[in-house]
GROMACS .gro file of C-alpha atoms in nm:
model
  196
    1MET     CA    1  -0.985  -2.132   2.019
    2SER     CA    2  -0.962  -2.171   1.612
    3GLU     CA    3  -0.973  -2.509   1.446
    4ALA     CA    4  -0.715  -2.755   1.496
    5ARG     CA    5  -0.641  -3.014   1.356
    6ALA     CA    6  -0.618  -3.404   1.494
    7TRP     CA    7  -0.502  -3.710   1.389
    8ILE     CA    8  -0.638  -3.999   1.548
    9GLY     CA    9  -0.541  -4.400   1.522
   10LEU     CA   10  -0.827  -4.639   1.519
   11GLY     CA   11  -0.778  -4.997   1.601
   12SER     CA   12  -1.032  -5.285   1.678
   13ASN     CA   13  -0.992  -5.711   1.720
   14LEU     CA   14  -1.274  -5.816   1.892
   15CYS     CA   15  -1.685  -5.822   1.771
   16SER     CA   16  -1.676  -5.751   1.406
   17PRO     CA   17  -1.418  -5.509   1.429
   18HIS     CA   18  -1.420  -5.382   1.044
   19GLN     CA   19  -1.771  -5.300   1.126
   20GLN     CA   20  -1.616  -5.120   1.468
   21ILE     CA   21  -1.368  -4.898   1.282
   22ILE     CA   22  -1.626  -4.809   1.015
   23ASP     CA   23  -1.889  -4.690   1.296
   24ALA     CA   24  -1.622  -4.478   1.476
   25LEU     CA   25  -1.559  -4.348   1.196
   26ALA     CA   26  -1.872  -4.184   1.155
   27GLU     CA   27  -1.880  -4.117   1.497
   28LEU     CA   28  -1.571  -3.894   1.499
   29ASP     CA   29  -1.753  -3.680   1.267
   30GLN     CA   30  -2.022  -3.624   1.534
   31LEU     CA   31  -1.826  -3.528   1.816
   32PRO     CA   32  -1.851  -3.189   1.943
   33LEU     CA   33  -1.695  -2.872   1.801
   34SER     CA   34  -1.557  -3.121   1.572
   35ARG     CA   35  -1.582  -3.254   1.226
   36LEU     CA   36  -1.420  -3.565   1.045
   37VAL     CA   37  -1.244  -3.422   0.768
   38VAL     CA   38  -1.073  -3.768   0.536
   39SER     CA   39  -0.965  -4.129   0.696
   40SER     CA   40  -0.760  -4.364   0.583
   41SER     CA   41  -0.817  -4.735   0.427
   42ARG     CA   42  -0.850  -4.958   0.693
   43TYR     CA   43  -0.529  -5.206   0.735
   44VAL     CA   44  -0.503  -5.561   0.893
   45SER     CA   45  -0.217  -5.561   1.095
   46ARG     CA   46  -0.055  -5.885   1.338
   47PRO     CA   47  -0.111  -5.749   1.718
   48VAL     CA   48   0.152  -5.533   1.929
   49GLY     CA   49   0.187  -5.728   2.239
   50PRO     CA   50   0.056  -6.085   2.313
   51GLN     CA   51   0.026  -6.267   2.039
   52ASP     CA   52  -0.276  -6.466   2.118
   53GLN     CA   53  -0.549  -6.231   1.998
   54PRO     CA   54  -0.713  -6.168   1.659
   55ASP     CA   55  -0.513  -5.967   1.439
   56PHE     CA   56  -0.631  -5.574   1.445
   57VAL     CA   57  -0.808  -5.382   1.157
   58ASN     CA   58  -0.656  -5.015   1.207
   59ALA     CA   59  -0.724  -4.666   1.028
   60VAL     CA   60  -0.635  -4.291   1.119
   61ALA     CA   61  -0.837  -3.995   1.062
   62GLU     CA   62  -0.793  -3.629   1.043
   63LEU     CA   63  -1.028  -3.383   1.264
   64GLN     CA   64  -1.100  -3.069   1.249
   65THR     CA   65  -1.195  -2.966   1.583
   66ARG     CA   66  -1.224  -2.665   1.855
   67LEU     CA   67  -1.159  -2.870   2.133
   68SER     CA   68  -0.803  -2.854   2.385
   69PRO     CA   69  -0.633  -3.205   2.355
   70LEU     CA   70  -0.742  -3.285   2.694
   71ALA     CA   71  -1.094  -3.243   2.609
   72LEU     CA   72  -1.049  -3.461   2.296
   73LEU     CA   73  -0.886  -3.698   2.503
   74ASP     CA   74  -1.216  -3.733   2.688
   75GLN     CA   75  -1.417  -3.791   2.354
   76LEU     CA   76  -1.247  -4.007   2.208
   77GLN     CA   77  -1.234  -4.211   2.566
   78ALA     CA   78  -1.639  -4.153   2.605
   79LEU     CA   79  -1.618  -4.302   2.249
   80GLU     CA   80  -1.416  -4.627   2.351
   81GLN     CA   81  -1.642  -4.683   2.623
   82ARG     CA   82  -1.960  -4.692   2.381
   83HIS     CA   83  -1.798  -4.943   2.209
   84ARG     CA   84  -1.743  -5.134   2.538
   85ARG     CA   85  -1.402  -5.094   2.575
   86VAL     CA   86  -1.243  -5.302   2.857
   87ARG     CA   87  -0.903  -5.282   2.976
   88GLN     CA   88  -0.800  -5.610   3.096
   89ARG     CA   89  -0.411  -5.622   2.999
   90HIS     CA   90  -0.210  -5.433   2.829
   91TRP     CA   91  -0.164  -5.471   2.460
   92GLY     CA   92  -0.469  -5.686   2.488
   93PRO     CA   93  -0.796  -5.767   2.260
   94ARG     CA   94  -1.010  -5.452   2.238
   95THR     CA   95  -1.332  -5.342   2.080
   96LEU     CA   96  -1.191  -5.006   2.008
   97ASP     CA   97  -0.905  -4.805   2.059
   98LEU     CA   98  -0.875  -4.439   1.953
   99ASP     CA   99  -0.555  -4.270   2.001
  100LEU     CA  100  -0.444  -3.949   1.939
  101LEU     CA  101  -0.137  -3.901   1.774
  102LEU     CA  102  -0.097  -3.568   1.680
  103PHE     CA  103  -0.213  -3.225   1.726
  104GLN     CA  104  -0.175  -2.900   1.570
  105THR     CA  105  -0.268  -2.577   1.610
  106PRO     CA  106  -0.333  -2.266   1.377
  107SER     CA  107   0.021  -2.073   1.438
  108ARG     CA  108  -0.126  -1.741   1.485
  109GLU     CA  109  -0.301  -1.828   1.779
  110ALA     CA  110  -0.119  -1.897   2.156
  111SER     CA  111  -0.042  -2.219   2.229
  112PRO     CA  112  -0.310  -2.384   2.443
  113ALA     CA  113  -0.061  -2.405   2.756
  114GLU     CA  114  -0.050  -2.058   2.695
  115LYS     CA  115  -0.387  -2.005   2.736
  116VAL     CA  116  -0.516  -2.251   3.039
  117SER     CA  117  -0.428  -2.355   3.404
  118GLY     CA  118  -0.477  -2.633   3.617
  119GLU     CA  119  -0.566  -2.965   3.460
  120ASP     CA  120  -0.507  -2.888   3.138
  121GLN     CA  121  -0.137  -2.762   3.164
  122PRO     CA  122   0.119  -3.022   2.965
  123LEU     CA  123   0.406  -3.072   3.209
  124LEU     CA  124   0.644  -2.988   2.932
  125GLU     CA  125   0.596  -2.836   2.604
  126GLN     CA  126   0.755  -2.737   2.300
  127SER     CA  127   0.569  -2.570   2.006
  128LEU     CA  128   0.743  -2.649   1.628
  129VAL     CA  129   0.606  -2.403   1.391
  130HIS     CA  130   0.478  -2.594   1.021
  131SER     CA  131   0.351  -2.348   0.773
  132SER     CA  132   0.060  -2.218   0.935
  133TYR     CA  133   0.013  -2.450   1.200
  134ILE     CA  134   0.220  -2.556   1.532
  135ASP     CA  135   0.262  -2.925   1.626
  136GLN     CA  136   0.182  -2.957   1.988
  137CYS     CA  137   0.436  -3.177   2.144
  138TRP     CA  138   0.275  -3.241   2.523
  139GLN     CA  139   0.422  -3.433   2.811
  140HIS     CA  140   0.115  -3.487   3.061
  141PRO     CA  141  -0.005  -3.727   3.334
  142ARG     CA  142  -0.278  -3.849   3.084
  143LEU     CA  143  -0.143  -3.746   2.742
  144THR     CA  144   0.149  -3.755   2.513
  145LEU     CA  145   0.153  -3.593   2.198
  146PRO     CA  146   0.293  -3.692   1.927
  147HIS     CA  147   0.187  -4.008   2.074
  148LEU     CA  148   0.442  -4.241   2.227
  149HIS     CA  149   0.530  -4.520   1.963
  150MET     CA  150   0.365  -4.394   1.624
  151TYR     CA  151   0.679  -4.362   1.477
  152GLN     CA  152   0.778  -4.676   1.518
  153ARG     CA  153   0.392  -4.854   1.408
  154ALA     CA  154   0.359  -4.932   1.035
  155PHE     CA  155  -0.001  -5.001   1.104
  156VAL     CA  156   0.008  -4.595   1.238
  157MET     CA  157   0.228  -4.423   0.961
  158LEU     CA  158   0.112  -4.645   0.630
  159PRO     CA  159  -0.214  -4.524   0.685
  160LEU     CA  160  -0.137  -4.186   0.797
  161ALA     CA  161   0.089  -4.162   0.485
  162GLU     CA  162  -0.195  -4.241   0.277
  163ILE     CA  163  -0.380  -3.929   0.401
  164ALA     CA  164  -0.139  -3.689   0.493
  165PRO     CA  165   0.202  -3.831   0.302
  166GLU     CA  166   0.324  -3.441   0.321
  167LEU     CA  167   0.280  -3.394   0.687
  168GLU     CA  168   0.576  -3.308   0.869
  169LEU     CA  169   0.619  -3.443   1.193
  170PRO     CA  170   0.717  -3.280   1.471
  171ASN     CA  171   1.023  -3.516   1.453
  172GLY     CA  172   1.110  -3.287   1.135
  173ARG     CA  173   1.060  -3.592   0.911
  174ARG     CA  174   0.751  -3.628   0.598
  175VAL     CA  175   0.502  -3.879   0.695
  176ALA     CA  176   0.550  -4.020   0.352
  177ALA     CA  177   0.967  -4.086   0.422
  178LEU     CA  178   0.877  -4.302   0.728
  179ALA     CA  179   0.599  -4.489   0.628
  180ALA     CA  180   0.822  -4.628   0.340
  181GLU     CA  181   1.103  -4.695   0.554
  182LEU     CA  182   0.896  -4.903   0.780
  183ALA     CA  183   0.698  -5.069   0.486
  184THR     CA  184   1.055  -5.194   0.385
  185GLU     CA  185   1.104  -5.379   0.693
  186LEU     CA  186   0.753  -5.539   0.746
  187ALA     CA  187   0.713  -5.879   0.667
  188ASN     CA  188   0.501  -5.978   0.356
  189ASP     CA  189   0.145  -6.029   0.577
  190GLU     CA  190   0.248  -5.766   0.920
  191VAL     CA  191   0.028  -5.466   0.775
  192ARG     CA  192  -0.177  -5.483   0.478
  193PRO     CA  193  -0.437  -5.311   0.315
  194VAL     CA  194  -0.770  -5.429   0.329
  195LEU     CA  195  -0.902  -5.485  -0.008
  196SER     CA  196  -1.319  -5.389  -0.023
   0.00000   0.00000   0.00000
């Protein structure tokens, strides 16, 4: 497989969240067959779901990888475990949350679904061509691409717009335009960049 592009959402609100994100970004660059291309600034956001928890620190990173989407997911979940991620309640506090947001393969290749069978085979795949890359749109028991709620979450779209403003999403919208719409809907302190 040629190098694919993947965008990862990072979040933390426990055990020194700023440091958790800084450390996780360095560790993303050490994943097998992958390298960190760029990462956004850190943002602070109110939690989604239960409000009886600290605010989150969020960022988005772009990777180049030779891993399949599910192999990358396995690596991300292993990294969460190394950060002692505990899943006690839905949308609850966590030391580290890593979400695979988007995955693009070079357009000259067949999509991953055309090459594999078994567990890696998505239930539904649609490939959307944007310039020299194809967006992978998957519905699989373990993974949905693009990430199910990313278009509604300013704490994802604002940092993504910082590093990839011209990226065209599978829904046909540009990241910068969608992020700008979300930013106008925010309360003043709902999502804010970290001033460092």
